[in-house]
Short mmCIF file of C-alpha atoms and ligand atoms in Angstrom, two decimals:
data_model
loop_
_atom_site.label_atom_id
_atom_site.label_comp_id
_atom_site.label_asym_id
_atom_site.label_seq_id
_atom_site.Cartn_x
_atom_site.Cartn_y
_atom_site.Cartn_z
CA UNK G 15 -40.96 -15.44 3.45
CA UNK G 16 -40.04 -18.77 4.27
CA UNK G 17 -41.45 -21.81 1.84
CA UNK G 18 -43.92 -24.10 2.06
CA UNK G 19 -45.06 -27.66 2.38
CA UNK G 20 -46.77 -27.20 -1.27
CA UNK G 21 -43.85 -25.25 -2.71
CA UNK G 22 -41.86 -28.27 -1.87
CA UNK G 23 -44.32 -30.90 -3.06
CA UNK G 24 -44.66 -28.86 -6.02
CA UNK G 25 -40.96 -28.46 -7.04
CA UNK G 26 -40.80 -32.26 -6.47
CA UNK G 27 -43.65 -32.75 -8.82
CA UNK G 28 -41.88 -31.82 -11.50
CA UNK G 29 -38.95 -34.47 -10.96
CA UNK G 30 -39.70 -37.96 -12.86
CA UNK G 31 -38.83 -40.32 -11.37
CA UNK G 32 -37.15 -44.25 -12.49
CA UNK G 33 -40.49 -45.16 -11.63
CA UNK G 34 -41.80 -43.37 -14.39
CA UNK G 35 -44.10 -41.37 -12.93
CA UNK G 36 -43.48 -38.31 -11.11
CA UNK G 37 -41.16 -38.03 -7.62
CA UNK G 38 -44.29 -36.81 -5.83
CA UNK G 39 -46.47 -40.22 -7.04
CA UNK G 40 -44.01 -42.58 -6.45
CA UNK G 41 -45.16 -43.40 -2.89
CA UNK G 42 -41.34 -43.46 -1.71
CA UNK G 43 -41.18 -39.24 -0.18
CA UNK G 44 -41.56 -39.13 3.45
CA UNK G 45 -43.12 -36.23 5.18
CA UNK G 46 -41.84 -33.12 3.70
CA UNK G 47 -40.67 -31.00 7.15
CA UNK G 48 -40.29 -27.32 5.73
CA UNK G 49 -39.95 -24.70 8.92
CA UNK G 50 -38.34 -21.37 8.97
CA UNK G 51 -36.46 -22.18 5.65
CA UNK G 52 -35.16 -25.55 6.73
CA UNK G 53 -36.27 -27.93 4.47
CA UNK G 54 -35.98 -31.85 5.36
CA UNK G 55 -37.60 -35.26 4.05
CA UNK G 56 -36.59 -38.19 2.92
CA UNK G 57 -36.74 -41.02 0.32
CA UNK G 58 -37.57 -44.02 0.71
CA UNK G 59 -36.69 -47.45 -1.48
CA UNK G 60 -35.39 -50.98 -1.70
CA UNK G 61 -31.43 -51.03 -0.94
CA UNK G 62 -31.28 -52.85 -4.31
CA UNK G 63 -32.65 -49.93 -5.75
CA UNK G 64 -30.65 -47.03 -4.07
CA UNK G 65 -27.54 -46.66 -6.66
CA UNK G 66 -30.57 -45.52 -9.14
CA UNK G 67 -32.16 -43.75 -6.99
CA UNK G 68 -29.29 -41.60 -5.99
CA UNK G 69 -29.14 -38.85 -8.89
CA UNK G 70 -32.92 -38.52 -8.11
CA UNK G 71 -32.01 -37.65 -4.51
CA UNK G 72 -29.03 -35.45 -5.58
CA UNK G 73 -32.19 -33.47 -7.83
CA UNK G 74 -34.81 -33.34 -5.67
CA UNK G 75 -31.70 -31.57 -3.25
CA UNK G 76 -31.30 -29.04 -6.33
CA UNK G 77 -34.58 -28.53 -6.96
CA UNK G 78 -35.73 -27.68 -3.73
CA UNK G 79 -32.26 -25.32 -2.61
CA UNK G 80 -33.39 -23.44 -5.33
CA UNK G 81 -36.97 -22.42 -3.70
CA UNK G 82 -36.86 -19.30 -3.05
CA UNK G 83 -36.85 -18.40 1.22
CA UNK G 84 -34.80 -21.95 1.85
CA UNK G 85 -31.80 -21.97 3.75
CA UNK G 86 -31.10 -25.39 4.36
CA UNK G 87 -32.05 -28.73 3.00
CA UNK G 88 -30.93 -32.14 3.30
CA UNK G 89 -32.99 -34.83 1.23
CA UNK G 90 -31.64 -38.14 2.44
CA UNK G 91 -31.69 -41.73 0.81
CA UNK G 92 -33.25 -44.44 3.17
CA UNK G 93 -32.84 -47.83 1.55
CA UNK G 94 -34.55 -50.77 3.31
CA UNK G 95 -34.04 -54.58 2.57
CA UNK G 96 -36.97 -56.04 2.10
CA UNK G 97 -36.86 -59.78 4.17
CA UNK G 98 -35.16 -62.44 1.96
CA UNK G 99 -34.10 -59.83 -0.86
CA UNK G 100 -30.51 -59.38 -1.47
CA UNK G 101 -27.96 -57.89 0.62
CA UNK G 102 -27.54 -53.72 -0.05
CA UNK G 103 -24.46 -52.85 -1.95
CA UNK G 104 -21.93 -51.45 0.28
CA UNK G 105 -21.46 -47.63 0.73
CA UNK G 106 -19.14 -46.10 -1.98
CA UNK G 107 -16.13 -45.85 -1.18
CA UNK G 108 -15.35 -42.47 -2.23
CA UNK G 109 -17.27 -39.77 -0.94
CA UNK G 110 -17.92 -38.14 -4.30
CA UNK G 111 -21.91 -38.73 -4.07
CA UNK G 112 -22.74 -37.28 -0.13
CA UNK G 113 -25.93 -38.76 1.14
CA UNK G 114 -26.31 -42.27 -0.30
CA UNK G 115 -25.98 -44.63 2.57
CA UNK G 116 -27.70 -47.99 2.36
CA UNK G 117 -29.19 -49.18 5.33
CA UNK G 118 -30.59 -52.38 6.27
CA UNK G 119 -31.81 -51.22 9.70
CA UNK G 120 -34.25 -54.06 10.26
CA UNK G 121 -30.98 -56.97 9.95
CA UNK G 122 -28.57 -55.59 12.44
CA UNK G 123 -25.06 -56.36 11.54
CA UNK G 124 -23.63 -60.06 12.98
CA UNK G 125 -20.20 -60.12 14.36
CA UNK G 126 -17.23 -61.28 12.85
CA UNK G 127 -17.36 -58.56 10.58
CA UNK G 128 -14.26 -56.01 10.16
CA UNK G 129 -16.55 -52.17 10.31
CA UNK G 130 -13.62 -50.50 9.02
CA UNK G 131 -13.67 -52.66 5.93
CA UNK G 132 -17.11 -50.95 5.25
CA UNK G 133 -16.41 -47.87 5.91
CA UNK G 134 -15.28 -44.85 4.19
CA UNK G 135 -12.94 -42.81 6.90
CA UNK G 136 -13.71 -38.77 6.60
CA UNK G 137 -10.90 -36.70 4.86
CA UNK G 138 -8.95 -34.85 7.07
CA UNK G 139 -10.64 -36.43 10.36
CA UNK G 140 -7.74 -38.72 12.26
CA UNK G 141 -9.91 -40.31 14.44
CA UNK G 142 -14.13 -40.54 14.81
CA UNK G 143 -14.67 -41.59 18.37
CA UNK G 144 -18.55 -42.27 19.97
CA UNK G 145 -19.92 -41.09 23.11
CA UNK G 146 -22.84 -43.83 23.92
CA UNK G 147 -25.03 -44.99 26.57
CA UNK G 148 -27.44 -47.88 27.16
CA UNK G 149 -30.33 -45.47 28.23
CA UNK G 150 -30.98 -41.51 28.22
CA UNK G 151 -30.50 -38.66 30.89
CA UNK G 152 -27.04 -40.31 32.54
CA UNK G 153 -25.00 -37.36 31.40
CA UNK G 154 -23.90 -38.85 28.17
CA UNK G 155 -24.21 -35.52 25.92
CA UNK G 156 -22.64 -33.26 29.30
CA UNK G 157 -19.85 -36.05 29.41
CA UNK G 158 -19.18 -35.83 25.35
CA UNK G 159 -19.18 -32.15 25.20
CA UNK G 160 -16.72 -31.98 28.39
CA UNK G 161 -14.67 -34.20 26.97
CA UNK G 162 -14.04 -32.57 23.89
CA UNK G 163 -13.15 -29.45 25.86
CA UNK G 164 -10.61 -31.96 27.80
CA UNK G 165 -8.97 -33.22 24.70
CA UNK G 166 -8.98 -29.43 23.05
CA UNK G 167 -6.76 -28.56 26.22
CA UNK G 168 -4.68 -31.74 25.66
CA UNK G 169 -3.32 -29.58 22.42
CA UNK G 170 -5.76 -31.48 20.11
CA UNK G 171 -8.07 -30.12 17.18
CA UNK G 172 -11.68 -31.75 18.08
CA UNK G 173 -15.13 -31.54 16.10
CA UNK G 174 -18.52 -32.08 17.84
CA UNK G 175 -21.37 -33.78 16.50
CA UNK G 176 -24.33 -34.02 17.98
CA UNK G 177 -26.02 -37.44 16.66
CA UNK G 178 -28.67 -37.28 19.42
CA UNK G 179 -31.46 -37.40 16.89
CA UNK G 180 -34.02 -38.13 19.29
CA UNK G 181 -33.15 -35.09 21.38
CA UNK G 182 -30.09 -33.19 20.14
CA UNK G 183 -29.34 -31.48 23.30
CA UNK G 184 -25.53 -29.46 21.87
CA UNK G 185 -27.69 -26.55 21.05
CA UNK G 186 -28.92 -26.11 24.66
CA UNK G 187 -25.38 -26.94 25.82
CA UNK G 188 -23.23 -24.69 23.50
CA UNK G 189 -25.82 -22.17 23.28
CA UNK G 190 -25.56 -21.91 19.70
CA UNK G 191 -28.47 -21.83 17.87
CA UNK G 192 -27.53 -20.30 14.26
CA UNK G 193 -28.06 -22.51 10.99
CA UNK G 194 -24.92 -23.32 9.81
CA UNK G 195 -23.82 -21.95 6.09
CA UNK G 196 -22.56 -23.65 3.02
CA UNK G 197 -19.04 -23.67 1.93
CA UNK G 198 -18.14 -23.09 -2.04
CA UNK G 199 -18.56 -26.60 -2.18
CA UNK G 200 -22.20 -26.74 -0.77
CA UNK G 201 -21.25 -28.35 2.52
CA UNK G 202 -22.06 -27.38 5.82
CA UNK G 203 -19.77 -25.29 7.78
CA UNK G 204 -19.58 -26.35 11.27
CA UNK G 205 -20.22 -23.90 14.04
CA UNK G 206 -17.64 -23.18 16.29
CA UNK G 207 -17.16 -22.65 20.16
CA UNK G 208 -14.95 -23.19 22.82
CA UNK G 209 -12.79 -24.08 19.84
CA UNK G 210 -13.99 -26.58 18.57
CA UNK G 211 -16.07 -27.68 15.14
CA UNK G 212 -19.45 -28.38 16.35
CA UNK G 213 -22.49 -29.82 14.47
CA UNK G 214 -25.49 -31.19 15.39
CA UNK G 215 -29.38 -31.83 13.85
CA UNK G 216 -30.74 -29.80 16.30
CA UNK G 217 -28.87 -26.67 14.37
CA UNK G 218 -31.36 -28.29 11.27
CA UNK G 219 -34.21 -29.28 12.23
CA UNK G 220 -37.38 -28.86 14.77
CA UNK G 221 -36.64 -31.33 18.46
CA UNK G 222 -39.81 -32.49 16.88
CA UNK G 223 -39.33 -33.94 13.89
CA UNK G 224 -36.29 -35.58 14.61
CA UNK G 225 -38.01 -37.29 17.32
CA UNK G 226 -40.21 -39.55 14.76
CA UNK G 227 -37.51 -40.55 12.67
CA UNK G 228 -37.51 -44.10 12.09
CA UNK G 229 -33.52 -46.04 12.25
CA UNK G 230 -33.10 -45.54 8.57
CA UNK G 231 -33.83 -41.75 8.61
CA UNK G 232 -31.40 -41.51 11.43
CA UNK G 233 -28.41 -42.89 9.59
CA UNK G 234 -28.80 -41.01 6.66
CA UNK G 235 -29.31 -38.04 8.76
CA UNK G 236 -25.65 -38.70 10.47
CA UNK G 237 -24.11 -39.75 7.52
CA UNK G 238 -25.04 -36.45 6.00
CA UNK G 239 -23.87 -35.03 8.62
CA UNK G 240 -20.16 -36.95 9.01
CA UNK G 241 -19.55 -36.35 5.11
CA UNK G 242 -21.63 -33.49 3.99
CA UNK G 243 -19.95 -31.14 6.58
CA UNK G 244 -16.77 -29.29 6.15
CA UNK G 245 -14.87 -30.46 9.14
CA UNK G 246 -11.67 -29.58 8.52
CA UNK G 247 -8.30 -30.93 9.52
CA UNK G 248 -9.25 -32.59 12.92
CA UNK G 249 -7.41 -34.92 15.43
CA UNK G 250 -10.56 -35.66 16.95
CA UNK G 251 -14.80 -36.10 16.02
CA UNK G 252 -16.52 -37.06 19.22
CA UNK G 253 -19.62 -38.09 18.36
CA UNK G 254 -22.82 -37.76 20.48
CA UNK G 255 -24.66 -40.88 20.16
CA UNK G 256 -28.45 -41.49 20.12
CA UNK G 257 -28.97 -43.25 23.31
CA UNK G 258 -29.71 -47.02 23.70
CA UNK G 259 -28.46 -49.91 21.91
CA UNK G 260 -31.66 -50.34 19.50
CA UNK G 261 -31.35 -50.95 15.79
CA UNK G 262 -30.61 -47.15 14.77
CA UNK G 263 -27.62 -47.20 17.12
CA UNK G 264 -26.18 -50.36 16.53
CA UNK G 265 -26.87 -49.62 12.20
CA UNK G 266 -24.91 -46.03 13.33
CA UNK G 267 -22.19 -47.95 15.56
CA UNK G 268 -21.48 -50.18 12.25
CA UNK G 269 -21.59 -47.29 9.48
CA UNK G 270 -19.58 -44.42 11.42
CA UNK G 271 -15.59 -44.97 10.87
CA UNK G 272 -15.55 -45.49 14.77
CA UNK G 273 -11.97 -45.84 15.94
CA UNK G 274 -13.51 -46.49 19.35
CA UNK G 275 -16.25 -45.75 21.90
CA UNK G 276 -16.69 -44.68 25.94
CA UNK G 277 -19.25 -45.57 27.51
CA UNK G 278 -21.18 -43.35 29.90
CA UNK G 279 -23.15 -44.78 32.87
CA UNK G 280 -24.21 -44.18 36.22
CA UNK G 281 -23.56 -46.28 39.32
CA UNK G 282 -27.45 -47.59 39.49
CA UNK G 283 -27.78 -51.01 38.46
CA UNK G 284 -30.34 -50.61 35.96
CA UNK G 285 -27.95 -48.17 34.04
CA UNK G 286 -24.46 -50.25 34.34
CA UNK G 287 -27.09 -53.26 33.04
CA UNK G 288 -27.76 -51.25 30.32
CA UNK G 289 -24.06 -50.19 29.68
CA UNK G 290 -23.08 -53.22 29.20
CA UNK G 291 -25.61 -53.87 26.44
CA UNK G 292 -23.95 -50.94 24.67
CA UNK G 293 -20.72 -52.69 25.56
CA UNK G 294 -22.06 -55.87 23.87
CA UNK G 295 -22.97 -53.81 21.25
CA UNK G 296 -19.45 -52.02 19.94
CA UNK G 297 -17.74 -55.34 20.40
CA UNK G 298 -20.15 -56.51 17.88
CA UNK G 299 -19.43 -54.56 15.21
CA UNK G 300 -15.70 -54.64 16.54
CA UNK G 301 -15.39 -51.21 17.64
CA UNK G 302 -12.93 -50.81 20.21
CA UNK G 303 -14.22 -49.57 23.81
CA UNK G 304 -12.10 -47.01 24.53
CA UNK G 305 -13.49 -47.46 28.38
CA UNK G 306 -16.85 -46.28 30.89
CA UNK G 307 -17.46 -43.55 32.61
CA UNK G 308 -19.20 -43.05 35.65
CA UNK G 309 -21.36 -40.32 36.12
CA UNK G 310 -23.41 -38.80 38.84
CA UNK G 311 -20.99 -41.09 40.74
CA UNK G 312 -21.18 -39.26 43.86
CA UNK G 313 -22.86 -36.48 44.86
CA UNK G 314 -20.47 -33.53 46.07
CA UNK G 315 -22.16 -31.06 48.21
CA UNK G 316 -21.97 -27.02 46.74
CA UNK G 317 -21.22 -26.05 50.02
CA UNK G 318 -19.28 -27.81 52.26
CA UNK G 319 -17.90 -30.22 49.63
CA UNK G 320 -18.79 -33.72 51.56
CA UNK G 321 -18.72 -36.76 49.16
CA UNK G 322 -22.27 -39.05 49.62
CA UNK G 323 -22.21 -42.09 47.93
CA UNK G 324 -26.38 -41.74 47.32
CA UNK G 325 -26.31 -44.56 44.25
CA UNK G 326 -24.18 -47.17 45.46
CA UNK G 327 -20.48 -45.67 43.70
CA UNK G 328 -18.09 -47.45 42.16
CA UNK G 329 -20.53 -49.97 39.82
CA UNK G 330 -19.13 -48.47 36.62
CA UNK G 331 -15.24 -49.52 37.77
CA UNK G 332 -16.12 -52.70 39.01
CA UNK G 333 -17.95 -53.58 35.85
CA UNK G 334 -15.59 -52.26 33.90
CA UNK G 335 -12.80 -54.43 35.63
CA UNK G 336 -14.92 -57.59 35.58
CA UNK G 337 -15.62 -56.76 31.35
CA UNK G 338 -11.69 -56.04 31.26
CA UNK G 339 -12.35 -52.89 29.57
CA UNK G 340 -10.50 -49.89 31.02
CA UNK G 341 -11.74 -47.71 33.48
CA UNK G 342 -11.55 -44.17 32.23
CA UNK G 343 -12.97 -42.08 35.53
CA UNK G 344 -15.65 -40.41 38.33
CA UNK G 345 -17.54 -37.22 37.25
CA UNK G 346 -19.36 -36.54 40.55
CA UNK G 347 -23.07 -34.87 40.39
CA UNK G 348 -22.60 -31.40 41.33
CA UNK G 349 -24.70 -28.49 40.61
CA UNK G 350 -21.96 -26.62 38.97
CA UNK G 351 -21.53 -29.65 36.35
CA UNK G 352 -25.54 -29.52 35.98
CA UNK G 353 -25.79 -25.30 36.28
CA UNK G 354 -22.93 -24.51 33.68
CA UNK G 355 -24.15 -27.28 31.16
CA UNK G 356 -27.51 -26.17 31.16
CA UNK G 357 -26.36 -22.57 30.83
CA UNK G 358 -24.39 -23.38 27.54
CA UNK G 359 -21.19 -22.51 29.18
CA UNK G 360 -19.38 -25.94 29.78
CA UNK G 361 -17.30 -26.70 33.27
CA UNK G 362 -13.99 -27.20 31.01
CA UNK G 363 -14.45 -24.38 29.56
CA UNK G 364 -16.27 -22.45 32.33
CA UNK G 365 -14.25 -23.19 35.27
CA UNK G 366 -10.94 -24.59 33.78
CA UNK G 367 -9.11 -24.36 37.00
CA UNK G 368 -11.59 -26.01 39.12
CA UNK G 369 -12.04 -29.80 40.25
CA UNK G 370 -14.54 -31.14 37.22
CA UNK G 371 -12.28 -29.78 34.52
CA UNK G 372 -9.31 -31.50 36.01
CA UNK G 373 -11.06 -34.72 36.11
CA UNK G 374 -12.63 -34.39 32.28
CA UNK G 375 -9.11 -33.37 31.24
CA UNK G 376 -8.06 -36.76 32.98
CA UNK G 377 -10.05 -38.59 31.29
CA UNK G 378 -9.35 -37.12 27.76
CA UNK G 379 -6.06 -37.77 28.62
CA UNK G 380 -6.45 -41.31 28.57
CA UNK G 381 -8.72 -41.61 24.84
CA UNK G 382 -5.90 -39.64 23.60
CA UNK G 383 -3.47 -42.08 24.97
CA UNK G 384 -5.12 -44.44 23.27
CA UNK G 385 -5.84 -42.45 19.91
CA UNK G 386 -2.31 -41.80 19.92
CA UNK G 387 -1.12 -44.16 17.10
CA UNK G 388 -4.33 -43.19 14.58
CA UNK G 389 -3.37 -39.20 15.47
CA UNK G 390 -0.09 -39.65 14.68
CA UNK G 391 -0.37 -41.57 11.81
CA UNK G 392 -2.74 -39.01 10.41
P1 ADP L 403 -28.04 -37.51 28.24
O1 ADP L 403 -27.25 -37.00 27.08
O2 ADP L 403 -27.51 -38.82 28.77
O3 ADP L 403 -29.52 -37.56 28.00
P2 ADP L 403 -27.43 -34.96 29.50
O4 ADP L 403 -25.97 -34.81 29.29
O5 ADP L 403 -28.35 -34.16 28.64
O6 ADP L 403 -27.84 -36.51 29.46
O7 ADP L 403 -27.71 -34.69 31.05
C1 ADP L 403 -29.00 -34.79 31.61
C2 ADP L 403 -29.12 -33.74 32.73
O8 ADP L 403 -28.22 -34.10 33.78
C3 ADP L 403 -28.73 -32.34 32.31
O9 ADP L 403 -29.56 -31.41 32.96
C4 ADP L 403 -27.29 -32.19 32.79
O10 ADP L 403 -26.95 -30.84 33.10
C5 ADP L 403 -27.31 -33.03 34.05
N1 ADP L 403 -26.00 -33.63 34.38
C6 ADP L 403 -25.25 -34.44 33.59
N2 ADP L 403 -24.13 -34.83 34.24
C7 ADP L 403 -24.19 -34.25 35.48
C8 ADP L 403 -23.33 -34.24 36.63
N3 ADP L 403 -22.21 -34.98 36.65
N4 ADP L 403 -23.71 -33.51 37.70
C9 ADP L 403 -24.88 -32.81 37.69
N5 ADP L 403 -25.71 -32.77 36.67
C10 ADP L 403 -25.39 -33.49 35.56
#
């Protein structure tokens, strides 16, 4: 039998905490989510206050794992800063204590600022690269998943995680659906398909409740998820990106170990107008643009092939020139992208011989051209 809401609560109860009173009347727990075993909530307190409340977390994580009928559970800090208080300390260094992570997602980080400098790289990961977009539905999760299938068949060991918190779509795109298991060590083991390490919330948690996560939840979510999952020796982590360039993405955008970022858009105006917000946004927090990507660029007729520039193509590349960042491709709209993504069965790895995979693998080519000095210093 799986647990409960009240089994929760009630294991919590008995946890005092620095409050003095107990965890439970403490008015910092979020809504406990507890669904087929998968336990998740979160608590919530001053930045100033989250060193303390750490070992609190790091019990209320015991406590519960130890419920009978739970499989999974991931208790995660939130720290706000309250206006005027004093900045959060910065994240640990080491990565001894998993799930800390203050977050100050209401004062978005100014520029000028080295990211790297703040944060902690991920043992055994060479490079952490994002997949973002200014707005949903361009093709941002098909283009990330592709082209980690195009670096794979560049020779290269690559991890997936899906960071899409507001609609983790890997599940529907690998077709995995199991909950991943712990290691001797109590971390997460990845999935794996296609050959690659692949992660994402949606492997945790109900679409639902990830969907009313606020931008603190989120980062502690993907920080659990970056440090509190055994990864493995990898060249690259492509990360899957909420979309937008709100407060939770530009908080995520400054607290990953980004070694640099592509850019998915689609020829429309509207879209390339919100690309370059998300460009705006990585240069920010000094994360390197690795280059855009325009999607649905063209749309490429199943039958007789015919190219029909229906959005205006070729937006992305002139944008791109005019923002002198580089240009990294054209991923046409074709059913066969649309059909084998939706299928879980991905055009790299479904039709490796065909047109789309050559242009994904093109376009892998040239992030790991310029990943090459972080891979081979790792
Ligand atoms: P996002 O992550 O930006 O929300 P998805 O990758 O989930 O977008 O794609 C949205 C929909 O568009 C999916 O049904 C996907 O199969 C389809 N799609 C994405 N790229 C293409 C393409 N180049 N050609 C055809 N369909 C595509």
């Amino acid at each position: 039998m799986s647990v409960t809401q009240q089994q929760v609560l009630d294991s919590l109860a008995r946890i005092k905490s620095p409050r003095g009173v107990a965890l439970t009347n403490a008015n910092v727990l979020s809504p406990i989510s507890a669904s087929d075993g998968k336990v998740f909530f979160s608590i919530n307190v001053d930045a100033a206050e989250a060193r303390t409340w750490e070992p609190i977390r790091a019990e209320a994580e015991a406590a519960v794992r130890s419920l009978a009928g739970v499989t999974t559970v991931m208790v995660a800090l939130t720290a706000e800063r309250k206006p005027g208080s004093a900045p959060p300390p910065p994240p640990t260094p080491s990565r001894g204590t998993p799930g800390v992570q203050p977050v100050h997602a209401h004062k978005p980080p100014q520029g000028g600022q080295s990211p790297m400098a703040r944060q902690s790289e991920i043992p055994g990961v060479a490079a952490v690269i994002a997949v973002a977009s200014g707005k949903g539905g361009v093709g941002k999760s098909t283009t990330a998943l592709n082209l980690a299938l195009g670096l794979r068949d560049l020779g290269l060991k690559v991890g997936l995680l899906d960071a899409d918190i507001y609609g983790p779509s890997v599940p529907r795109l690998t077709g995995l659906r199991d909950k991943p298991e712990l290691d001797g060590e109590r971390k997460m083991i990845p999935l794996r398909r296609f050959g690659l390490a692949i992660m994402s919330i949606g492997f945790l948690v109900e679409e639902e409740t990830a969907m009313i996560w606020r931008g603190p939840m989120v980062m502690s979510a993907v920080t659990q998820m970056l440090r509190d999952v055994a990864w493995g020796k990898l060249d690259v982590l492509v990360v899957d990106m909420p979309p937008g360039t709100g407060d939770a993405q530009l908080t995520l955008a400054q607290n990953v170990p980004l070694k640099g970022a592509v850019i998915v858009s689609t020829p429309q105006d509207l879209s390339l107008i919100d690309a370059r917000r998300g460009l705006a946004m990585f240069r920010k927090v000094n994360v390197p643009v690795l280059g855009i990507v325009e999607n649905m660029s063209y749309f490429q007729c199943p039958h007789c092939g015919t190219k029909s520039d229906i959005f205006g193509h070729g937006g992305a590349r002139h944008e791109a020139e005019k923002l002198g960042v580089p240009f990294l491709g054209e991923i046409p709209l074709h059913m066969a992208i649309r059909a084998t993504s939706d299928a879980g069965n991905p055009v790299v790895d479904s039709e490796p011989d065909g047109p789309h995979a050559a242009i994904y693998r093109a376009i892998a080519g040239q992030v790991r051209d310029q990943l090459k000095g972080v891979i081979a210093a790792a």
